[in-house]
Structure formats: C-alpha cells, structure tokens
Coordinates of N, CA and C in Angstrom, one line a residue:
Chain A
D1 N -5.2 17.8 27.3 CA -4.0 17.0 27.7 C -4.0 15.7 26.9
A2 N -2.7 15.3 26.6 CA -2.6 14.0 25.9 C -3.2 12.9 26.7
K3 N -3.7 11.9 26.0 CA -4.3 10.7 26.7 C -3.4 9.5 26.5
T4 N -2.2 9.7 26.0 CA -1.4 8.5 25.7 C -0.1 8.7 26.5
T5 N 0.6 7.6 26.7 CA 1.9 7.6 27.4 C 2.9 6.8 26.5
Q6 N 4.1 7.3 26.3 CA 5.1 6.7 25.5 C 6.5 6.8 26.3
P7 N 7.4 5.9 25.9 CA 8.7 6.1 26.5 C 9.3 7.3 26.0
T8 N 10.2 7.9 26.8 CA 10.8 9.2 26.5 C 11.7 9.1 25.3
S9 N 12.5 8.0 25.2 CA 13.5 7.9 24.2 C 13.7 6.4 23.9
M10 N 14.3 6.1 22.7 CA 14.6 4.8 22.3 C 15.7 4.8 21.2
D11 N 16.6 3.9 21.3 CA 17.6 3.8 20.3 C 17.4 2.6 19.5
C12 N 17.7 2.6 18.2 CA 17.5 1.5 17.3 C 18.7 1.4 16.4
A13 N 19.0 0.2 16.1 CA 20.1 -0.1 15.1 C 19.6 0.0 13.7
E14 N 20.4 0.6 12.8 CA 20.0 0.7 11.4 C 19.8 -0.6 10.8
G15 N 18.7 -0.8 10.0 CA 18.4 -2.1 9.4 C 17.6 -3.0 10.2
R16 N 17.5 -2.7 11.5 CA 16.7 -3.6 12.4 C 15.3 -3.0 12.5
A17 N 14.3 -3.8 13.0 CA 13.0 -3.3 13.2 C 12.9 -2.5 14.5
A18 N 12.2 -1.4 14.4 CA 12.0 -0.6 15.6 C 10.5 -0.7 16.0
N19 N 10.3 -1.1 17.3 CA 9.0 -1.3 17.9 C 8.8 -0.3 18.9
L20 N 7.8 0.6 18.6 CA 7.5 1.8 19.5 C 6.2 1.5 20.2
P21 N 6.2 1.4 21.6 CA 5.0 1.1 22.3 C 4.3 2.4 22.7
C22 N 3.0 2.3 22.9 CA 2.1 3.4 23.3 C 1.0 2.8 24.2
N23 N 0.7 3.5 25.3 CA -0.4 3.1 26.1 C -1.5 4.2 26.0
H24 N -2.7 3.7 25.7 CA -3.9 4.6 25.6 C -5.0 3.9 26.3
S25 N -4.9 3.8 27.6 CA -5.9 3.0 28.4 C -7.2 3.6 28.5
T26 N -7.3 4.9 28.2 CA -8.6 5.6 28.4 C -9.3 5.9 27.0
I27 N -8.8 5.2 26.0 CA -9.4 5.5 24.7 C -10.8 5.0 24.6
S28 N -11.6 5.8 23.9 CA -13.0 5.4 23.8 C -13.2 4.5 22.6
G29 N -14.4 3.9 22.5 CA -14.6 2.8 21.5 C -14.5 3.3 20.1
N30 N -14.8 4.6 19.8 CA -14.8 5.1 18.5 C -13.7 6.0 18.1
E31 N -12.7 6.0 19.0 CA -11.5 6.9 18.8 C -10.4 6.1 18.1
Y32 N -9.8 6.7 17.1 CA -8.7 6.1 16.3 C -7.4 6.3 17.1
V33 N -6.5 5.5 16.8 CA -5.1 5.7 17.3 C -4.3 6.2 16.1
Y34 N -3.6 7.3 16.3 CA -2.8 7.9 15.2 C -1.3 7.9 15.6
W35 N -0.5 7.8 14.6 CA 0.9 7.9 14.8 C 1.5 9.0 13.8
Y36 N 2.2 9.9 14.3 CA 2.9 10.9 13.5 C 4.4 10.9 14.0
R37 N 5.2 11.5 13.1 CA 6.6 11.7 13.5 C 7.0 13.1 13.1
Q38 N 7.9 13.7 13.9 CA 8.4 15.0 13.6 C 9.9 15.0 13.6
I39 N 10.4 15.3 12.4 CA 11.9 15.5 12.2 C 12.1 17.0 12.6
H40 N 13.3 17.3 13.1 CA 13.6 18.6 13.7 C 13.2 19.7 12.7
S41 N 12.5 20.7 13.2 CA 12.1 21.9 12.5 C 11.2 21.7 11.3
Q42 N 10.4 20.6 11.4 CA 9.5 20.3 10.3 C 8.1 20.1 11.0
G43 N 7.1 20.1 10.2 CA 5.7 19.8 10.7 C 5.6 18.3 10.8
P44 N 4.7 17.8 11.7 CA 4.5 16.4 11.9 C 4.1 15.7 10.6
Q45 N 4.7 14.5 10.4 CA 4.4 13.7 9.2 C 3.5 12.6 9.6
Y46 N 2.4 12.4 8.9 CA 1.5 11.3 9.2 C 2.1 10.0 8.8
I47 N 1.9 9.0 9.7 CA 2.5 7.7 9.5 C 1.4 6.7 9.2
I48 N 0.5 6.5 10.2 CA -0.6 5.5 10.1 C -1.6 5.8 11.2
H49 N -2.8 5.2 11.0 CA -3.8 5.2 12.0 C -4.7 4.0 11.9
G50 N -5.3 3.7 13.0 CA -6.2 2.5 13.1 C -7.2 2.6 14.2
L51 N -8.2 1.7 14.1 CA -9.3 1.7 15.1 C -9.2 0.4 15.9
K52 N -9.4 -0.7 15.3 CA -9.3 -2.0 16.0 C -8.3 -2.9 15.3
N53 N -8.4 -3.0 14.0 CA -7.6 -4.0 13.3 C -6.1 -3.5 13.1
N54 N -5.2 -4.4 13.0 CA -3.9 -4.1 12.7 C -3.8 -3.4 11.3
E55 N -3.0 -2.5 11.1 CA -2.9 -1.8 9.8 C -1.4 -1.8 9.3
T56 N -1.3 -1.8 8.0 CA 0.1 -1.7 7.4 C 0.0 -0.8 6.2
N57 N 1.1 0.0 6.1 CA 1.2 0.8 4.8 C 2.7 0.8 4.5
E58 N 3.0 1.6 3.5 CA 4.4 1.6 3.0 C 5.4 2.1 4.0
M59 N 5.0 2.8 5.1 CA 5.9 3.3 6.1 C 6.0 2.4 7.3
A60 N 4.9 1.8 7.7 CA 5.0 1.1 9.0 C 3.8 0.2 9.2
S61 N 3.8 -0.6 10.3 CA 2.7 -1.4 10.7 C 2.2 -0.9 12.1
L62 N 1.0 -1.0 12.3 CA 0.4 -0.7 13.6 C -0.3 -1.9 14.1
I63 N 0.1 -2.3 15.3 CA -0.5 -3.4 16.0 C -1.3 -2.9 17.2
I64 N -2.6 -3.1 17.3 CA -3.4 -2.6 18.3 C -3.9 -3.8 19.1
T65 N -3.7 -3.8 20.5 CA -4.2 -4.9 21.3 C -5.7 -5.1 21.2
E66 N -6.1 -6.3 21.5 CA -7.6 -6.5 21.4 C -8.4 -5.6 22.3
D67 N -7.9 -5.3 23.5 CA -8.6 -4.4 24.4 C -8.4 -2.9 24.1
R68 N -7.6 -2.7 23.1 CA -7.3 -1.3 22.5 C -6.7 -0.4 23.5
K69 N -6.1 -0.9 24.6 CA -5.5 -0.1 25.6 C -4.0 0.2 25.3
S70 N -3.5 -0.4 24.3 CA -2.1 -0.1 23.9 C -1.9 -0.5 22.4
S71 N -0.9 0.1 21.9 CA -0.5 -0.2 20.5 C 1.0 -0.2 20.3
T72 N 1.4 -0.7 19.2 CA 2.9 -0.7 18.9 C 3.0 -0.3 17.4
L73 N 3.9 0.7 17.2 CA 4.2 1.0 15.8 C 5.5 0.3 15.4
I74 N 5.5 -0.3 14.3 CA 6.7 -1.1 13.9 C 7.2 -0.5 12.6
L75 N 8.5 0.0 12.7 CA 9.2 0.4 11.5 C 10.0 -0.8 11.1
P76 N 9.7 -1.5 10.0 CA 10.3 -2.8 9.7 C 11.8 -2.8 9.5
H77 N 12.4 -1.8 8.9 CA 13.8 -1.7 8.6 C 14.3 -0.3 8.8
A78 N 14.6 0.0 10.1 CA 14.9 1.4 10.4 C 16.2 2.0 9.6
T79 N 16.0 3.2 9.2 CA 17.2 3.9 8.5 C 17.5 5.1 9.3
L80 N 18.7 5.7 9.0 CA 19.1 6.9 9.7 C 18.1 8.0 9.6
R81 N 17.4 8.0 8.4 CA 16.4 9.1 8.2 C 15.1 8.9 9.1
D82 N 15.0 7.8 9.7 CA 13.9 7.6 10.6 C 14.1 8.2 12.0
T83 N 15.2 8.8 12.2 CA 15.5 9.5 13.5 C 14.5 10.6 13.6
A84 N 13.7 10.7 14.7 CA 12.7 11.7 14.8 C 12.0 11.5 16.1
V85 N 11.1 12.4 16.5 CA 10.2 12.2 17.6 C 8.9 11.6 17.1
Y86 N 8.5 10.5 17.7 CA 7.3 9.8 17.2 C 6.2 10.0 18.3
Y87 N 5.1 10.4 17.7 CA 3.9 10.7 18.6 C 2.8 9.7 18.3
C88 N 2.3 9.2 19.4 CA 1.1 8.4 19.4 C -0.1 9.2 20.0
L89 N -1.2 9.3 19.3 CA -2.2 10.2 19.7 C -3.6 9.5 19.5
N90 N -4.6 9.9 20.2 CA -6.0 9.8 19.8 C -6.7 11.1 20.0
T91 N -7.8 11.2 19.4 CA -8.5 12.5 19.5 C -9.2 12.7 20.8
D92 N -9.3 14.0 21.2 CA -10.1 14.2 22.5 C -11.6 14.2 22.1
S93 N -12.4 14.6 23.1 CA -13.8 14.5 22.9 C -14.4 15.4 21.8
W94 N -13.5 16.4 21.4 CA -13.9 17.3 20.4 C -13.3 17.0 19.0
G95 N -12.7 15.8 18.9 CA -12.1 15.4 17.7 C -10.8 16.1 17.4
K96 N -10.1 16.6 18.4 CA -8.8 17.3 18.2 C -7.7 16.4 18.6
L97 N -6.5 16.5 17.9 CA -5.3 15.8 18.3 C -4.6 16.6 19.3
Q98 N -4.3 16.1 20.5 CA -3.6 16.7 21.5 C -2.2 16.0 21.7
F99 N -1.1 16.7 21.6 CA 0.2 16.0 21.6 C 0.8 15.9 23.0
G100 N 1.4 14.7 23.2 CA 2.2 14.5 24.4 C 3.6 14.8 24.0
A101 N 4.5 14.2 24.8 CA 5.9 14.5 24.6 C 6.5 13.6 23.5
G102 N 5.9 12.5 23.2 CA 6.4 11.6 22.2 C 7.6 10.8 22.6
T103 N 8.1 10.0 21.7 CA 9.3 9.2 21.9 C 10.4 9.7 21.0
Q104 N 11.5 10.1 21.5 CA 12.7 10.4 20.6 C 13.4 9.2 20.2
V105 N 13.3 8.9 18.9 CA 13.9 7.7 18.4 C 15.2 8.1 17.7
V106 N 16.3 7.4 18.1 CA 17.6 7.7 17.4 C 18.0 6.4 16.8
V107 N 18.2 6.4 15.5 CA 18.7 5.3 14.7 C 20.2 5.4 14.5
T108 N 20.9 4.4 15.0 CA 22.4 4.5 14.9 C 22.9 3.5 13.9
P109 N 24.0 3.9 13.2 CA 24.6 3.0 12.2 C 25.1 1.7 12.8
Chain B
G1 N 0.4 11.1 0.2 CA -0.7 11.6 1.1 C -1.1 13.0 0.7
A2 N -2.1 13.5 1.4 CA -2.6 14.8 1.1 C -1.6 15.9 1.5
V3 N -1.7 17.0 0.9 CA -0.7 18.1 1.1 C -1.4 19.3 1.7
V4 N -0.7 19.7 2.8 CA -1.1 21.0 3.5 C 0.1 21.9 3.4
S5 N -0.1 23.1 3.0 CA 1.0 24.0 2.8 C 0.9 25.3 3.6
Q6 N 1.9 25.7 4.2 CA 1.9 27.0 4.9 C 2.8 28.0 4.3
H7 N 2.4 29.3 4.5 CA 3.2 30.4 3.9 C 3.1 31.6 4.8
P8 N 4.2 32.2 5.2 CA 5.5 31.9 4.8 C 6.1 30.8 5.7
S9 N 7.3 30.3 5.2 CA 8.0 29.3 6.0 C 8.7 29.9 7.2
W10 N 9.1 31.1 7.0 CA 9.7 31.8 8.2 C 9.4 33.3 7.9
V11 N 9.3 34.1 9.0 CA 9.1 35.5 9.0 C 9.7 36.2 10.2
I12 N 10.3 37.3 9.9 CA 10.8 38.2 11.0 C 10.0 39.5 11.0
C13 N 9.5 39.8 12.2 CA 8.7 41.1 12.2 C 9.2 41.9 13.5
K14 N 8.8 43.2 13.4 CA 9.2 44.0 14.6 C 8.1 44.0 15.6
S15 N 8.5 44.2 16.9 CA 7.5 44.2 18.0 C 6.4 45.2 17.7
G16 N 5.2 44.9 18.0 CA 4.1 45.8 17.8 C 3.4 45.7 16.4
T17 N 4.0 45.0 15.5 CA 3.4 44.8 14.2 C 2.6 43.5 14.2
S18 N 1.8 43.3 13.1 CA 1.0 42.1 13.0 C 1.6 41.3 11.8
V19 N 1.4 40.0 11.9 CA 1.9 39.1 10.9 C 0.9 38.0 10.6
K20 N 0.7 37.7 9.3 CA -0.3 36.7 8.9 C 0.4 35.5 8.4
I21 N -0.1 34.3 8.8 CA 0.4 33.0 8.3 C -0.8 32.3 7.6
E22 N -0.5 31.8 6.4 CA -1.6 31.1 5.7 C -1.4 29.6 5.7
C23 N -2.5 28.9 5.8 CA -2.5 27.5 5.7 C -3.5 27.0 4.6
R24 N -3.0 26.3 3.7 CA -3.8 25.8 2.6 C -3.8 24.3 2.4
S25 N -5.0 23.7 2.2 CA -5.1 22.3 1.8 C -5.1 22.3 0.3
L26 N -4.1 21.7 -0.3 CA -3.8 21.8 -1.7 C -4.7 20.9 -2.6
D27 N -5.0 19.7 -2.1 CA -5.7 18.8 -2.9 C -6.9 18.2 -2.3
F28 N -7.4 18.9 -1.2 CA -8.7 18.4 -0.7 C -9.3 19.6 0.0
Q29 N -10.6 19.5 0.3 CA -11.3 20.5 1.0 C -11.4 20.2 2.5
A30 N -11.2 21.2 3.3 CA -11.1 21.0 4.7 C -12.0 21.9 5.5
T31 N -13.1 21.4 6.0 CA -14.0 22.3 6.8 C -13.4 22.6 8.1
T32 N -12.5 21.8 8.6 CA -11.8 22.1 9.9 C -10.3 22.1 9.7
M33 N -9.7 23.1 10.2 CA -8.3 23.2 10.3 C -7.9 23.5 11.8
F34 N -6.7 23.2 12.1 CA -6.2 23.4 13.5 C -4.9 24.2 13.5
W35 N -4.7 25.0 14.5 CA -3.5 25.7 14.6 C -2.8 25.3 15.9
Y36 N -1.5 25.1 15.8 CA -0.6 24.7 16.9 C 0.5 25.7 17.0
R37 N 1.1 25.7 18.2 CA 2.4 26.4 18.4 C 3.3 25.5 19.1
Q38 N 4.6 25.6 18.8 CA 5.6 24.8 19.4 C 6.8 25.6 19.7
F39 N 7.2 25.6 21.0 CA 8.4 26.2 21.4 C 9.6 25.2 21.4
P40 N 10.8 25.7 21.4 CA 12.0 24.8 21.2 C 12.0 23.7 22.3
K41 N 12.2 22.5 21.9 CA 12.3 21.4 22.7 C 11.0 21.0 23.5
Q42 N 9.9 21.5 23.0 CA 8.6 21.2 23.6 C 7.7 20.6 22.5
S43 N 6.6 20.0 23.0 CA 5.7 19.4 22.1 C 4.8 20.4 21.5
L44 N 4.0 20.0 20.5 CA 3.0 20.9 19.9 C 1.9 21.2 20.9
M45 N 1.5 22.5 20.9 CA 0.3 22.9 21.8 C -0.8 23.4 20.9
L46 N -2.0 22.8 21.0 CA -3.1 23.2 20.2 C -3.5 24.6 20.7
M47 N -3.7 25.5 19.7 CA -4.1 26.9 20.0 C -5.6 27.0 19.7
A48 N -6.1 26.6 18.6 CA -7.5 26.8 18.2 C -7.9 25.9 17.0
T49 N -9.2 25.8 16.9 CA -9.8 25.0 15.8 C -10.5 26.1 14.9
S50 N -10.1 26.0 13.6 CA -10.6 26.9 12.6 C -11.7 26.2 11.8
N51 N -12.9 26.8 11.8 CA -14.1 26.2 11.2 C -14.5 27.1 10.0
E52 N -14.6 26.5 8.8 CA -15.0 27.2 7.7 C -16.4 27.9 7.8
G53 N -16.4 29.2 7.6 CA -17.7 29.9 7.7 C -18.2 30.2 9.0
S54 N -17.4 29.9 10.1 CA -17.8 30.3 11.4 C -16.6 30.7 12.3
K55 N -16.9 31.1 13.5 CA -15.8 31.6 14.3 C -14.9 30.4 14.8
A56 N -13.7 30.8 15.0 CA -12.8 29.8 15.5 C -13.0 29.5 17.0
T57 N -12.7 28.3 17.4 CA -12.8 28.0 18.9 C -11.4 27.9 19.4
Y58 N -11.1 28.6 20.5 CA -9.8 28.7 21.1 C -9.6 27.8 22.3
E59 N -8.4 27.3 22.5 CA -8.1 26.5 23.6 C -8.0 27.4 24.8
Q60 N -8.1 26.9 26.0 CA -8.0 27.7 27.2 C -6.7 28.3 27.3
G61 N -6.7 29.6 27.6 CA -5.4 30.3 27.8 C -4.9 31.0 26.5
V62 N -5.5 30.8 25.4 CA -5.1 31.4 24.1 C -6.0 32.6 23.9
E63 N -5.3 33.8 23.7 CA -6.0 35.0 23.5 C -6.6 35.1 22.1
K64 N -7.9 35.2 22.0 CA -8.5 35.2 20.7 C -8.3 36.6 20.0
D65 N -8.2 37.6 20.8 CA -7.9 38.9 20.1 C -6.5 39.1 19.7
K66 N -5.6 38.3 20.2 CA -4.2 38.4 19.8 C -3.9 37.5 18.6
F67 N -4.6 36.3 18.6 CA -4.4 35.3 17.5 C -5.7 35.2 16.7
L68 N -5.8 36.0 15.7 CA -7.0 36.1 14.9 C -7.0 35.0 13.8
I69 N -8.0 34.2 13.8 CA -8.1 33.1 12.8 C -9.3 33.4 11.9
N70 N -9.0 33.2 10.6 CA -10.1 33.4 9.6 C -10.0 32.1 8.7
H71 N -11.2 31.6 8.4 CA -11.3 30.3 7.6 C -12.3 30.6 6.5
A72 N -12.0 31.5 5.6 CA -12.9 32.0 4.6 C -13.3 31.0 3.5
S73 N -12.5 30.0 3.3 CA -12.8 29.1 2.2 C -12.5 27.7 2.7
L74 N -12.9 26.7 1.9 CA -12.6 25.3 2.3 C -11.2 24.8 2.2
T75 N -10.4 25.7 1.6 CA -9.0 25.4 1.4 C -8.0 26.3 2.1
L76 N -8.5 27.3 2.8 CA -7.6 28.3 3.3 C -8.0 28.8 4.7
S77 N -7.0 28.7 5.6 CA -7.2 29.3 7.0 C -6.0 30.2 7.2
T78 N -6.3 31.3 7.9 CA -5.1 32.2 8.2 C -5.1 32.5 9.7
L79 N -3.9 32.6 10.2 CA -3.6 33.0 11.6 C -2.9 34.3 11.5
T80 N -3.4 35.3 12.2 CA -2.8 36.6 12.3 C -2.4 36.9 13.7
V81 N -1.1 37.1 13.9 CA -0.6 37.4 15.3 C -0.5 38.9 15.3
T82 N -1.4 39.5 16.2 CA -1.5 40.9 16.3 C -0.6 41.5 17.4
S83 N -0.1 42.7 17.1 CA 0.8 43.4 18.1 C 1.8 42.4 18.7
A84 N 2.6 41.8 17.8 CA 3.5 40.8 18.1 C 4.6 41.2 19.1
H85 N 4.9 40.3 20.0 CA 6.0 40.6 21.0 C 7.0 39.5 20.9
P86 N 8.2 39.7 21.4 CA 9.2 38.7 21.3 C 8.8 37.3 21.8
E87 N 8.0 37.3 22.9 CA 7.5 36.0 23.4 C 6.6 35.3 22.5
D88 N 6.1 35.9 21.5 CA 5.3 35.2 20.5 C 6.2 34.5 19.4
S89 N 7.5 34.7 19.5 CA 8.4 34.0 18.6 C 8.2 32.5 18.9
S90 N 7.9 31.7 17.8 CA 7.6 30.3 17.9 C 7.5 29.7 16.6
F91 N 7.3 28.4 16.6 CA 7.0 27.6 15.4 C 5.5 27.4 15.3
Y92 N 4.8 27.9 14.3 CA 3.4 27.8 14.2 C 3.1 26.7 13.1
I93 N 2.2 25.8 13.5 CA 1.9 24.7 12.6 C 0.4 24.6 12.4
C94 N -0.1 24.3 11.2 CA -1.5 24.1 11.0 C -1.7 22.6 10.5
S95 N -2.9 22.2 10.7 CA -3.3 20.9 10.2 C -4.7 21.0 9.6
A96 N -5.0 20.0 8.8 CA -6.3 20.0 8.1 C -6.8 18.6 8.1
E97 N -8.1 18.5 8.3 CA -8.8 17.1 8.4 C -9.3 16.8 7.0
Q98 N -9.0 15.6 6.6 CA -9.5 15.1 5.3 C -10.5 14.0 5.4
G99 N -11.7 14.3 5.1 CA -12.7 13.3 4.9 C -13.0 12.2 6.0
S100 N -13.6 11.2 5.6 CA -13.9 10.1 6.5 C -12.7 9.4 6.9
G101 N -12.7 8.7 8.1 CA -11.5 8.1 8.6 C -10.7 9.1 9.4
N102 N -11.1 10.4 9.2 CA -10.4 11.5 10.0 C -8.9 11.5 9.9
T103 N -8.4 11.3 8.7 CA -6.9 11.5 8.5 C -6.6 13.0 8.6
I104 N -5.7 13.4 9.4 CA -5.3 14.8 9.6 C -3.9 15.0 9.2
Y105 N -3.7 15.9 8.3 CA -2.4 16.2 7.7 C -1.9 17.6 8.2
F106 N -0.6 17.7 8.4 CA 0.1 18.9 8.9 C 0.8 19.6 7.9
G107 N 0.9 20.9 8.0 CA 1.7 21.8 7.2 C 3.2 21.7 7.6
E108 N 4.0 22.4 6.8 CA 5.5 22.3 7.1 C 5.9 23.2 8.3
G109 N 5.0 24.0 8.7 CA 5.3 24.9 9.8 C 5.8 26.3 9.4
S110 N 5.6 27.3 10.2 CA 6.1 28.6 9.9 C 6.8 29.2 11.2
W111 N 8.1 29.5 10.9 CA 8.9 30.1 12.0 C 8.6 31.6 12.1
L112 N 8.2 32.1 13.3 CA 8.0 33.5 13.5 C 9.1 34.0 14.5
T113 N 9.8 35.0 14.1 CA 10.7 35.6 15.1 C 10.3 37.1 15.2
V114 N 10.1 37.5 16.4 CA 9.7 38.9 16.7 C 10.9 39.6 17.3
V115 N 11.3 40.7 16.7 CA 12.5 41.4 17.2 C 12.1 42.8 17.7

C-alpha cells in the first residue's frame, strides 16, 4: 500500500508556479521521496527525488521539510503539457515503489 | 535520463493464447526490474519484482503461473501472460532500477487486449 497522501486534484494557471504537496509521515530515515508524473496512456516519467536536502533539476524543485514528513514539488512555470497525474512515492521495506492515487493536475490557459 | 523500452507497445490476442512483453534497459544494467499493471482510471499496481538470474517475487494475489517472468540478462526482463482472458486486458508497465541513489525509470507501457 502507498505510504503517501496527496490531494486528489489541483488546477493551475499556465505560466504560474504549481506547488504540489505530499504527506509521508511514516517515511523511514533512509527512504527517498520520489516524484513521477503520468500523462494519459504513457508510462510514468521520472521527475525528481531526494532524501533530506532540497533538490532542483531542469524539470522541477523538491522541497522536503526538516522532519521529512512532507514535501512539495514545484513546477516553476506550468505549461499545458504539464497536465498529468503526479505521484509522490517512497519505497516500501523491500525497496519497491508502491503507487497511490496521485494528484490530477490540470493546467489551464 | 536513462531509457527503458517495452515491446510491443500494444498487442491484441485471442483468449486462451499466451503473449510475451519485453522490457529492456537500453543504456544501463538493471539487476532488478519491476512489473506493474494499470486498469483504466486506476493507479499502477505492482505485480512482481524481477531479479536477474533468480526467480521473480510476486505481490500478494498475483498468480505466478499465469504471469511468467524471466530476467535472463541484466538488460532484459520478459512478462508472459499465459492462457490470456479478457479480464487480463490492461496496461502493463515495467521499470528498472539504475545504480546508486536508486533512480527508477519506467517503460512506455504495453497495452494488452484479449478478445
């Protein structure tokens, strides 16, 4: 079972920053937080992952709270192509990614 | 990022036949690959973990004799759906783990329709 909770859906205006929250209060000390997104009828696309420190790459930024119980994925300038289901995950005790329902993000013009 | 490729992208087969789906890591070696299934409007469900050179481990409720997994090399895992039935129609997705930091990349998925 997924160990993270996310809002079911979120709307975002094109060109604005999209901030996607995730709660992972049961995360263990050595488990990473991963973010993926899935555009309809495609395999999940890797976005970013982190352990303790904030991370940034060409796609997004990941902000992890100091207690590691929650994180926020930031898409700095949302485009229409960013419309997708966004999944926040961490691995289970066997190192496997278990998916929850994710957040359906709709970017509107 | 790293590339994981699946083949075929879509397949239609008759009830009672078997169909094989391949998952390849194109630019890295993967000792561990994972197979997921996704039904329409649902999330991905982990089916099994494919380990190179050893038997796959299956999630609870997944029939190992129906979903045969072979991981014969560090770049290839195959999923064979045996004696397929219409209820096996689904989107099958694989993923592969790359190196330290445990970055996991997913394939494009394979649509299976059983008629």
